[in-house]
mmCIF file of C-alpha atoms and ligand atoms in Angstrom:
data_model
loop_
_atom_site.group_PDB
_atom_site.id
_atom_site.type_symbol
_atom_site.label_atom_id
_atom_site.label_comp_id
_atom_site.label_asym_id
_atom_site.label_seq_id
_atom_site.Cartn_x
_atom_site.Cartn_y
_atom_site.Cartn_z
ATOM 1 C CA UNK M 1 158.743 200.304 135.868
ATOM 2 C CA UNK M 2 154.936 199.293 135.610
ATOM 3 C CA UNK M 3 153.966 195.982 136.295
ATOM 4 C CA UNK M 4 152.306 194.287 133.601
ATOM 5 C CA UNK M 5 148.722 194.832 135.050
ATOM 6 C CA UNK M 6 148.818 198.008 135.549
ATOM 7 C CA UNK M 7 149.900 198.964 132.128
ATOM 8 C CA UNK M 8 146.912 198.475 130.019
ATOM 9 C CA UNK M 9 148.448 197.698 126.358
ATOM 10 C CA UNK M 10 145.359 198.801 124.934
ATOM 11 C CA UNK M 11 145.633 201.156 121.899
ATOM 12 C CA UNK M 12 142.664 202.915 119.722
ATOM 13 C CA UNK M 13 142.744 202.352 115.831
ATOM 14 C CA UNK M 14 140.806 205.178 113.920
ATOM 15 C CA UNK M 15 138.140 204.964 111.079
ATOM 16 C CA UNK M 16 138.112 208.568 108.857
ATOM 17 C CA UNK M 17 139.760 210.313 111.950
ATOM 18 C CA UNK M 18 137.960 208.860 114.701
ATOM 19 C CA UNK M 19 139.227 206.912 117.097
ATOM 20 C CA UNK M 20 137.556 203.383 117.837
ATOM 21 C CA UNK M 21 138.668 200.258 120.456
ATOM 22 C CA UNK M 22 140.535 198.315 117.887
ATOM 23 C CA UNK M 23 138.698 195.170 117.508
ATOM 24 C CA UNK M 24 135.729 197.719 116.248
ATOM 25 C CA UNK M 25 137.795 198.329 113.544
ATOM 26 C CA UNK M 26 139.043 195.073 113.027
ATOM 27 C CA UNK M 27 135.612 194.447 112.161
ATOM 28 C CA UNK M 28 134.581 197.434 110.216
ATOM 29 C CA UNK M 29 133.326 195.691 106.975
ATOM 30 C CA UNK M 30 131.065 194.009 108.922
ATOM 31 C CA UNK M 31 129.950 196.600 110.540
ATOM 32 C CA UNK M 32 129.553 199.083 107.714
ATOM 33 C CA UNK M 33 127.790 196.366 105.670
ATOM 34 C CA UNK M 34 125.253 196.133 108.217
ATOM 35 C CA UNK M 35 121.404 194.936 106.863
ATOM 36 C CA UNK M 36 119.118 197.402 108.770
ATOM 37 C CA UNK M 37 115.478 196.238 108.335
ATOM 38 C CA UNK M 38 112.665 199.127 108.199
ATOM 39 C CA UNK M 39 111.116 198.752 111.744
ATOM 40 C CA UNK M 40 114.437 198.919 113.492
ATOM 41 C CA UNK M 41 114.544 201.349 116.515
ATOM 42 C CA UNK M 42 118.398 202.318 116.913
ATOM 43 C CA UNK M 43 119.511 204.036 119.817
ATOM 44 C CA UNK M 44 121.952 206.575 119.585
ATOM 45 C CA UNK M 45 124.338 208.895 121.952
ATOM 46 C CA UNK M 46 128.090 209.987 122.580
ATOM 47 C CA UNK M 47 129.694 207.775 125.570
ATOM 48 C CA UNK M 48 128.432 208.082 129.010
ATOM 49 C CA UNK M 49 125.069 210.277 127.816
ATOM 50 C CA UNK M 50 122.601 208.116 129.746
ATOM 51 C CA UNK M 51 122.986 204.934 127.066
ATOM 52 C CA UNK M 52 121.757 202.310 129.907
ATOM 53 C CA UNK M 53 118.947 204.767 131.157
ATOM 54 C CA UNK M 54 117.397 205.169 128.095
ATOM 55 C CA UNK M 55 118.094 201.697 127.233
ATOM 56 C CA UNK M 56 115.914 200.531 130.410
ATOM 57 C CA UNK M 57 113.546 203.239 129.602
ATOM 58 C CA UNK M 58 112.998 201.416 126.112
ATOM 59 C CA UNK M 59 112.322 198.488 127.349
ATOM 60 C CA UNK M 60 110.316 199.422 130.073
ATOM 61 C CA UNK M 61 107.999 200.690 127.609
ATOM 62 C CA UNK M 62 108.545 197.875 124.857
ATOM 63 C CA UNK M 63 107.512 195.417 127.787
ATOM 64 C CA UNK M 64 104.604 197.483 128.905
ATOM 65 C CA UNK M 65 106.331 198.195 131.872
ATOM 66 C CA UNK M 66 106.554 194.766 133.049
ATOM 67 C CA UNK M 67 109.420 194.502 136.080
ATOM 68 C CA UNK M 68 109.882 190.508 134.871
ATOM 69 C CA UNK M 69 110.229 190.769 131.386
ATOM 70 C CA UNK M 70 113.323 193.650 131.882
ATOM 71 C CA UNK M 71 114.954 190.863 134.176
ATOM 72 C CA UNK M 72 115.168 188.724 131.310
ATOM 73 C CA UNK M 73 119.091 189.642 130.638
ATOM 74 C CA UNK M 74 122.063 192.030 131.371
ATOM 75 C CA UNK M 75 121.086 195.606 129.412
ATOM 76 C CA UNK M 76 124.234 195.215 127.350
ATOM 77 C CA UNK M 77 122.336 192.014 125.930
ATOM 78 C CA UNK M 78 118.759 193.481 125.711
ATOM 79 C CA UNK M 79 119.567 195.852 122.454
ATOM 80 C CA UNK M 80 122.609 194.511 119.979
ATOM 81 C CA UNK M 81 125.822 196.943 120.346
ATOM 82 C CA UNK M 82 126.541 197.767 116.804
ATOM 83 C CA UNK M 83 129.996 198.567 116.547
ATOM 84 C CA UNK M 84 130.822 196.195 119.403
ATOM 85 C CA UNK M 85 133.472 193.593 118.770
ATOM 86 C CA UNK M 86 135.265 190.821 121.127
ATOM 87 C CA UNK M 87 136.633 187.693 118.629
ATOM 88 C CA UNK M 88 135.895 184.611 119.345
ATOM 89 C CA UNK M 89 132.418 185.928 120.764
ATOM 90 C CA UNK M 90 129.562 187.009 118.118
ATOM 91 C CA UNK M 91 129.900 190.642 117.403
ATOM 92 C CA UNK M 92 127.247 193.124 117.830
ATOM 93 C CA UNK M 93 126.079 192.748 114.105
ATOM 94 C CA UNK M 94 126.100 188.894 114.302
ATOM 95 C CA UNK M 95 123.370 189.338 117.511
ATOM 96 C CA UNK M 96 121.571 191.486 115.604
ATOM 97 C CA UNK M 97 121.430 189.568 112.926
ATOM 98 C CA UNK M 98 120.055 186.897 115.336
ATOM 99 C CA UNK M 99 117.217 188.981 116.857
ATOM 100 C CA UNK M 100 113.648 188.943 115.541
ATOM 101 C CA UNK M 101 112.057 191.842 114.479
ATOM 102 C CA UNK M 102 111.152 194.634 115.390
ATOM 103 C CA UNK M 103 114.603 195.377 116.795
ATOM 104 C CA UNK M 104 115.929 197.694 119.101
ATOM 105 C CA UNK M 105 119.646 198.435 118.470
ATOM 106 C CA UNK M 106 122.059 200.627 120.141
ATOM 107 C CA UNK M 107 125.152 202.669 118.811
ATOM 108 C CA UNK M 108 127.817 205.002 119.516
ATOM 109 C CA UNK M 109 129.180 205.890 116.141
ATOM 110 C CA UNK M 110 128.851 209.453 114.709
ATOM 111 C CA UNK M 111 126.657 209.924 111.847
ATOM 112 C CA UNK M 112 129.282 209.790 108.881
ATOM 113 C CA UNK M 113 130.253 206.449 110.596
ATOM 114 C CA UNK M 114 126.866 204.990 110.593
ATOM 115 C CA UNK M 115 125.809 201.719 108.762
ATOM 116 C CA UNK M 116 124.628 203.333 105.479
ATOM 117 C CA UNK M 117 121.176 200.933 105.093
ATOM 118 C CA UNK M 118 119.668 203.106 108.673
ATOM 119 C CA UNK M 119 119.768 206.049 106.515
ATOM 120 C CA UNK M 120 118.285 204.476 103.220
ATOM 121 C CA UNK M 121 115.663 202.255 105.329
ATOM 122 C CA UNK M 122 114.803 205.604 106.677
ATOM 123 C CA UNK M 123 114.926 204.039 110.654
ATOM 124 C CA UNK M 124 113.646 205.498 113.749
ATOM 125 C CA UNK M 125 116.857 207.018 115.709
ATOM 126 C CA UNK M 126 116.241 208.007 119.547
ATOM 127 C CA UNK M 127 119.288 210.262 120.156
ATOM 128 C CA UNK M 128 120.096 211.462 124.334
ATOM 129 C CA UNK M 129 122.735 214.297 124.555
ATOM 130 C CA UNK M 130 123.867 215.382 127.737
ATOM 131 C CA UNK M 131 126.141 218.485 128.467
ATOM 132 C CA UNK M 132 129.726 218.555 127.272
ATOM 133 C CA UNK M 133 131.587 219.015 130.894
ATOM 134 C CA UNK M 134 129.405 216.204 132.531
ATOM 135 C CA UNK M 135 129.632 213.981 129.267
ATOM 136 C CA UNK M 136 133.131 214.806 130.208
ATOM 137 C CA UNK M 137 133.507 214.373 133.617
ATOM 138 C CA UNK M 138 131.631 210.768 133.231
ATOM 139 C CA UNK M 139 133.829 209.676 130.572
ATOM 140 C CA UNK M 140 137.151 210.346 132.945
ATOM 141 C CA UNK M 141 135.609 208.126 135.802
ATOM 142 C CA UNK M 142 134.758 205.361 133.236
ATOM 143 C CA UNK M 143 138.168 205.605 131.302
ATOM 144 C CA UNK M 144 139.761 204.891 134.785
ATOM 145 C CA UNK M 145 137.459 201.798 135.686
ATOM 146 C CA UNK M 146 137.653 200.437 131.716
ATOM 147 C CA UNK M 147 140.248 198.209 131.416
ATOM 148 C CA UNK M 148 139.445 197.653 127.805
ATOM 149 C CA UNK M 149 140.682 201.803 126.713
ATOM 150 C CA UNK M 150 143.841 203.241 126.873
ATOM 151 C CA UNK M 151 145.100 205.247 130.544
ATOM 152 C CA UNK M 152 143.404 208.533 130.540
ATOM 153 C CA UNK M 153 146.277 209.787 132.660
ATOM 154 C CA UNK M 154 145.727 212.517 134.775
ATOM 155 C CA UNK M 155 142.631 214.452 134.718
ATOM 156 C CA UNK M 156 144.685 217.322 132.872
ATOM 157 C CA UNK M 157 146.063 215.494 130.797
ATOM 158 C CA UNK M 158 142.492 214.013 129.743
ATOM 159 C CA UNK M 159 141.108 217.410 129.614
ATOM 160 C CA UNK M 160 143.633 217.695 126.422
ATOM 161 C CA UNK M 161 142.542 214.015 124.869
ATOM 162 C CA UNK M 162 138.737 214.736 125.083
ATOM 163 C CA UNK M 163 138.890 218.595 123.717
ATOM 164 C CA UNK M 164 140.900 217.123 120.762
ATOM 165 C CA UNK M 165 138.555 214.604 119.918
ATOM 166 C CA UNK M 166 140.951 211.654 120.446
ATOM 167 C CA UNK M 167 138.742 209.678 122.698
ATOM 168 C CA UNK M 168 137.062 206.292 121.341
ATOM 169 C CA UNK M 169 134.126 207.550 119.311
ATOM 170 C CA UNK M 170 135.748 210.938 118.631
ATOM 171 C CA UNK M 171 134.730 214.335 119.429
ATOM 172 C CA UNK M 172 131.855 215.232 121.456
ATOM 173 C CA UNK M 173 131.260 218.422 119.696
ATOM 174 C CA UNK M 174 131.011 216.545 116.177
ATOM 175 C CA UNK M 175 129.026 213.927 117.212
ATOM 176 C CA UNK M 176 126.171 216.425 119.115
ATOM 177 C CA UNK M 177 126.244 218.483 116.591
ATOM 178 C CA UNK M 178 126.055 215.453 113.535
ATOM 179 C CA UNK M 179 122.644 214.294 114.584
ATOM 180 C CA UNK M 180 121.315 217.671 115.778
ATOM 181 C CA UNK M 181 121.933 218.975 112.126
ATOM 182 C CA UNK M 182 119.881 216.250 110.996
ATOM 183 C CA UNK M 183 117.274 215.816 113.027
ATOM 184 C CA UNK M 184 114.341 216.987 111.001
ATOM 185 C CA UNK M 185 115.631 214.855 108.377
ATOM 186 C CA UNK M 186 114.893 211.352 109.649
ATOM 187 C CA UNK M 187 112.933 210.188 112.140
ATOM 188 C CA UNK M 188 115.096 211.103 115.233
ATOM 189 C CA UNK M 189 113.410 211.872 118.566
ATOM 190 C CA UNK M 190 116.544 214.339 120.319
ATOM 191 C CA UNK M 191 116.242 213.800 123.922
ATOM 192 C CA UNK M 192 118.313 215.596 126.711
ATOM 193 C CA UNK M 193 119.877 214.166 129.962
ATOM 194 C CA UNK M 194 119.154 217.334 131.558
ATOM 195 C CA UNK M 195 115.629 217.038 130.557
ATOM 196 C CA UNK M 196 115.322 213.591 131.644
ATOM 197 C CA UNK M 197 116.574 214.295 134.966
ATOM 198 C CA UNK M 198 114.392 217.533 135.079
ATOM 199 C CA UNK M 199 111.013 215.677 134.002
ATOM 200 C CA UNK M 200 111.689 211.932 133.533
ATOM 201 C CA UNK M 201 108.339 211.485 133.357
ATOM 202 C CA UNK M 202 107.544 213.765 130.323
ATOM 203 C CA UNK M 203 110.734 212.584 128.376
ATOM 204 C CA UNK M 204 109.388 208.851 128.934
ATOM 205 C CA UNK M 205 106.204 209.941 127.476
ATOM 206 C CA UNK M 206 107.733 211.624 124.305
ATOM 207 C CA UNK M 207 109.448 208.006 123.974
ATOM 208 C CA UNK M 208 106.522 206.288 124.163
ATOM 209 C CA UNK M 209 104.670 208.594 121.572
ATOM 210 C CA UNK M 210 108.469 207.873 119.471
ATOM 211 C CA UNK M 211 107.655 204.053 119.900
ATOM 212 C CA UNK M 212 103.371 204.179 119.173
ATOM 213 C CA UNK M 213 102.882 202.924 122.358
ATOM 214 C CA UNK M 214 100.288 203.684 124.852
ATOM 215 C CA UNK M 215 100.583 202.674 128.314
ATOM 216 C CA UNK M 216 98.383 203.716 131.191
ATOM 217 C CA UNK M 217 99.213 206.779 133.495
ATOM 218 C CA UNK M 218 99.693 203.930 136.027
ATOM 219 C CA UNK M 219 102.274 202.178 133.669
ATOM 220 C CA UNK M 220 103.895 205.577 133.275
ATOM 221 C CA UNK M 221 104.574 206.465 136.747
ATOM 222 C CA UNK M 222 106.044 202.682 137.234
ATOM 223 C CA UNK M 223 108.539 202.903 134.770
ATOM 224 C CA UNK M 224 109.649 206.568 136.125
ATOM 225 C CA UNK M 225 110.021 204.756 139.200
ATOM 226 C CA UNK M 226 111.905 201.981 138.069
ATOM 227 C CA UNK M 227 114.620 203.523 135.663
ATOM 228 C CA UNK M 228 115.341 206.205 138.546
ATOM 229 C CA UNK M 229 119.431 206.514 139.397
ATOM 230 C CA UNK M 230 119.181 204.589 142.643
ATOM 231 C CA UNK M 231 116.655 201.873 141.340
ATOM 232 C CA UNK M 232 119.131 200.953 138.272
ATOM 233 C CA UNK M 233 122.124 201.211 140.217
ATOM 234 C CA UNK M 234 120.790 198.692 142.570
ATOM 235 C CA UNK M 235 119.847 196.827 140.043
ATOM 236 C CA UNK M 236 122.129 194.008 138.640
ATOM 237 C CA UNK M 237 120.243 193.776 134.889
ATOM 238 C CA UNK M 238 121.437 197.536 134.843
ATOM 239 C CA UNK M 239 124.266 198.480 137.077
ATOM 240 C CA UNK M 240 127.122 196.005 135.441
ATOM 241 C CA UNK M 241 128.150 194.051 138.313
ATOM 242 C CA UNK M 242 128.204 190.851 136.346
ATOM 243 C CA UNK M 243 130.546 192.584 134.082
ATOM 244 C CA UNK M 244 134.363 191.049 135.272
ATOM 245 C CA UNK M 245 136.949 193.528 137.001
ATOM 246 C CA UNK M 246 139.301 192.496 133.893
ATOM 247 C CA UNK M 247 137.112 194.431 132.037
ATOM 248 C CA UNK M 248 135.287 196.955 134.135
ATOM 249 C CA UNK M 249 136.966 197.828 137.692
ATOM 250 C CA UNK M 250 134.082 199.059 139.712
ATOM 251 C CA UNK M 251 136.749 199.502 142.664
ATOM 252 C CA UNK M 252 137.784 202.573 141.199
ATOM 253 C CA UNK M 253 134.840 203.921 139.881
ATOM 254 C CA UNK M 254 131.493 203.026 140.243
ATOM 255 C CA UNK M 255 129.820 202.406 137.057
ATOM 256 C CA UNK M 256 126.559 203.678 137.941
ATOM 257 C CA UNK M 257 128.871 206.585 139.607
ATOM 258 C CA UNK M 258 126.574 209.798 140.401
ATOM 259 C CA UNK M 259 123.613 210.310 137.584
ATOM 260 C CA UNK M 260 123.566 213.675 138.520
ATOM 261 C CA UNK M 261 123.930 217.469 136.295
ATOM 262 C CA UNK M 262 126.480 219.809 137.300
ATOM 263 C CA UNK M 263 128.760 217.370 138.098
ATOM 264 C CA UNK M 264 131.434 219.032 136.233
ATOM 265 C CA UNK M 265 132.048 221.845 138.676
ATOM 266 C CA UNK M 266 133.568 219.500 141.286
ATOM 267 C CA UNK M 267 136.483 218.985 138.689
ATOM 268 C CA UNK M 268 137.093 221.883 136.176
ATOM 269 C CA UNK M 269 139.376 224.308 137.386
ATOM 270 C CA UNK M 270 138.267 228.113 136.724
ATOM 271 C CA UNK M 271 140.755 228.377 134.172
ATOM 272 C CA UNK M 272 139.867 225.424 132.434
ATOM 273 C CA UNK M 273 136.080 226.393 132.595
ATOM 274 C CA UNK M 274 137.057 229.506 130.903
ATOM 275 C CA UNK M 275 139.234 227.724 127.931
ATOM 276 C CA UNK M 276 136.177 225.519 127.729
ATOM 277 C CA UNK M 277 133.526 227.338 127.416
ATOM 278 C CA UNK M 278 136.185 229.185 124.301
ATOM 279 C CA UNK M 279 136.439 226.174 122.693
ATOM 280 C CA UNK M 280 132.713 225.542 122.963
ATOM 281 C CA UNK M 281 131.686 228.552 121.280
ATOM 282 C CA UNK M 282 134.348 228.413 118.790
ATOM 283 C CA UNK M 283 133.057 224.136 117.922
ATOM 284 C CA UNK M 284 129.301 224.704 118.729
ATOM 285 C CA UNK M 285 128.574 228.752 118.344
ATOM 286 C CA UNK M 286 126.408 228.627 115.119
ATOM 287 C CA UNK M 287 124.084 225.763 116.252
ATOM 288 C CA UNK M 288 120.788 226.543 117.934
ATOM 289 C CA UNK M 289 121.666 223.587 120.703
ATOM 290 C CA UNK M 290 121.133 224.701 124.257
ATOM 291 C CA UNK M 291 122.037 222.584 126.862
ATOM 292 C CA UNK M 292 121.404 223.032 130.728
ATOM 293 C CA UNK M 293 124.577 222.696 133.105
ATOM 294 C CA UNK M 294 123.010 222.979 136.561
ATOM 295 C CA UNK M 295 119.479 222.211 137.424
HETATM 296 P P1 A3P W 301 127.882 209.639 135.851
HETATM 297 O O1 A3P W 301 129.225 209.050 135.604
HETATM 298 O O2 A3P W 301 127.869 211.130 135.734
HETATM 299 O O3 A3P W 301 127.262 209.184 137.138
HETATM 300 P P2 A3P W 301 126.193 205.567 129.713
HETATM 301 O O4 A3P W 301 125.109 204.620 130.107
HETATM 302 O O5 A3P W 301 125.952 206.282 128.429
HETATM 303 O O6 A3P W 301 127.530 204.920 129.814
HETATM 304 O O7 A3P W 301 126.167 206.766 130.772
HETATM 305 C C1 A3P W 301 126.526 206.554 132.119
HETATM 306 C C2 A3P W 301 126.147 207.786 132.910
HETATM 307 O O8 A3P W 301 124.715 207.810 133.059
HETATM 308 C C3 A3P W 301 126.720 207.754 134.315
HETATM 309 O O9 A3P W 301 126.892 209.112 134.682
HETATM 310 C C4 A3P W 301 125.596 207.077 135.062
HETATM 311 O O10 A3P W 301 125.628 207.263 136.456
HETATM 312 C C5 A3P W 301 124.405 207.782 134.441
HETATM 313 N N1 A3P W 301 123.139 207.062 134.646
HETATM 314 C C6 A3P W 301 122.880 205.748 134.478
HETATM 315 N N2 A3P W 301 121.615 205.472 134.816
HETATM 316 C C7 A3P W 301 121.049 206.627 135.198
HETATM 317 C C8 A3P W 301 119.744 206.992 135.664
HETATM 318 N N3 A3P W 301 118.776 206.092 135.809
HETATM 319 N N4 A3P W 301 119.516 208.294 135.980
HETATM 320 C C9 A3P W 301 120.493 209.214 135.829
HETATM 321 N N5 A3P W 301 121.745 208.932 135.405
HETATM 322 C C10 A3P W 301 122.014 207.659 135.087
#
């Protein structure tokens, strides 16, 4: 039999289908009752899309690319965690609630899931996809290292899990496709890993432009610098080392693990390439997304 600490008792709870950490929906009243305020900036992606590089990005530019200022606190504190929940500690809602505005925010929830007062405050949303067998690959690694989600079990096994949706925060292919369909009608900036890693300098600047900020060429070039792969994971602000093993174990996987594309083809098998690339066309086929899978 397992010992105790190696069986993780932790189970996801679903909202409308999709599957959340439970104290997420322990709190979902909360969280769906959420006050967004005009000038909020929310962040926005599917697990393990590059959430803590565009995060540093952000605030990069929001600090005018001042090293100091981005050293102020962990990442997970800079921008409020919407849907995050830990009792006794304030939720992500009660820290936003706390910040000053303008705020920048950060969520993973799908758009039917969203806090309804983004939509009618008519927000700014910066959304990063990244390609479904990397998104993939990444999630694995960091469902073996979380403590705080259920076993992922083998990497077959998790093949099944993520295909069928039933991973905390649901199905990639529904959540992609939920903010492409609306992007033109909000103010979403759609940003791609694969672009990012391609031309992080061009993707910063589209951010900036997103944010109305103008920073020198100079400024630019820093924060390219800065927010590369092996600067953040370096980094202790950015690469979660402060977070405890109890919650993250960075023994068994690194959390800042490769940042690269085209990870996937070091773990899909030929025949599961094949089923995959089935089930993408059958989930995905009539929207105009087009994602890179090897730079
Ligand atoms: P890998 O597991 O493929 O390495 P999130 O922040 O949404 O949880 O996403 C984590 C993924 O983004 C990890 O992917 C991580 O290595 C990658 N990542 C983090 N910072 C990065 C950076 N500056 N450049 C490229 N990839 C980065």
């Amino acid at each position: 039999a397992l010992t105790p600490e190696l069986s993780r008792q932790t189970k996801l709870k679903e909202v409308a289908g999709i599957p959340l950490q439970a104290p997420t929906v322990d709190n979902w009243r909360q969280i769906q009752t959420f006050e967004a305020k005009p000038d909020d900036l929310l962040i926005c992606t599917y697990p393990k899309s590059g959430t803590t590089w565009i995060q540093e990005i952000v605030d990069m530019i929001e600090q005018n690319g001042v090293v100091e200022k981005c050293r102020r606190a962990i990442i997970q504190h800079r921008h409020p965690f919407i849907e995050w929940a830990r009792p006794p500690q304030p939720s992500g809602v009660d820290k936003a609630n706390e910040m000053p505005a303008p705020r920048i925010l950060r969520t993973h929830l799908p758009t039917q899931l969203l806090p309804p007062s983004f939509w009618t405050n008519n927000c700014k949303f910066l959304y990063v996809a990244r390609n479904a067998k990397d998104c993939m690959v990444s999630y694995y690694h960091f469902y073996r290292m979380s403590q705080v989600l259920p076993e992922p079990g083998t990497w077959d096994e998790y093949f099944e899990t993520f295909i069928n949706g039933k991973v905390s925060w649901g199905s990639w292919f529904d959540h992609v496709k939920g903010w492409w369909e609306i992007r033109d009608k909000y103010q979403i900036l759609f940003l791609f890993y694969e672009d990012m890693k391609r031309n992080p300098k061009h993707e910063i600047q589209k951010v900036m432009q997103f944010m109305g900020k103008n920073l020198d060429e100079d400024v630019v070039d820093k924060i390219v610098l800065e927010t590369s792969f092996e600067k953040m994971k370096e980094n202790p602000m950015t690469n979660r080392s402060t977070t405890p093993k109890s919650i993250l174990d960075q023994s068994i996987s690194p959390f800042m693990r490769k940042g690269t594309v085209g990870d996937w083809k070091n773990h899909f098998t030929v025949a599961q390439n094949e089923r995959f690339d089935e089930i993408y066309k059958q989930k995905m086929g009539r929207t105009s997304l087009n994602f890179s899978m090897e730079l």
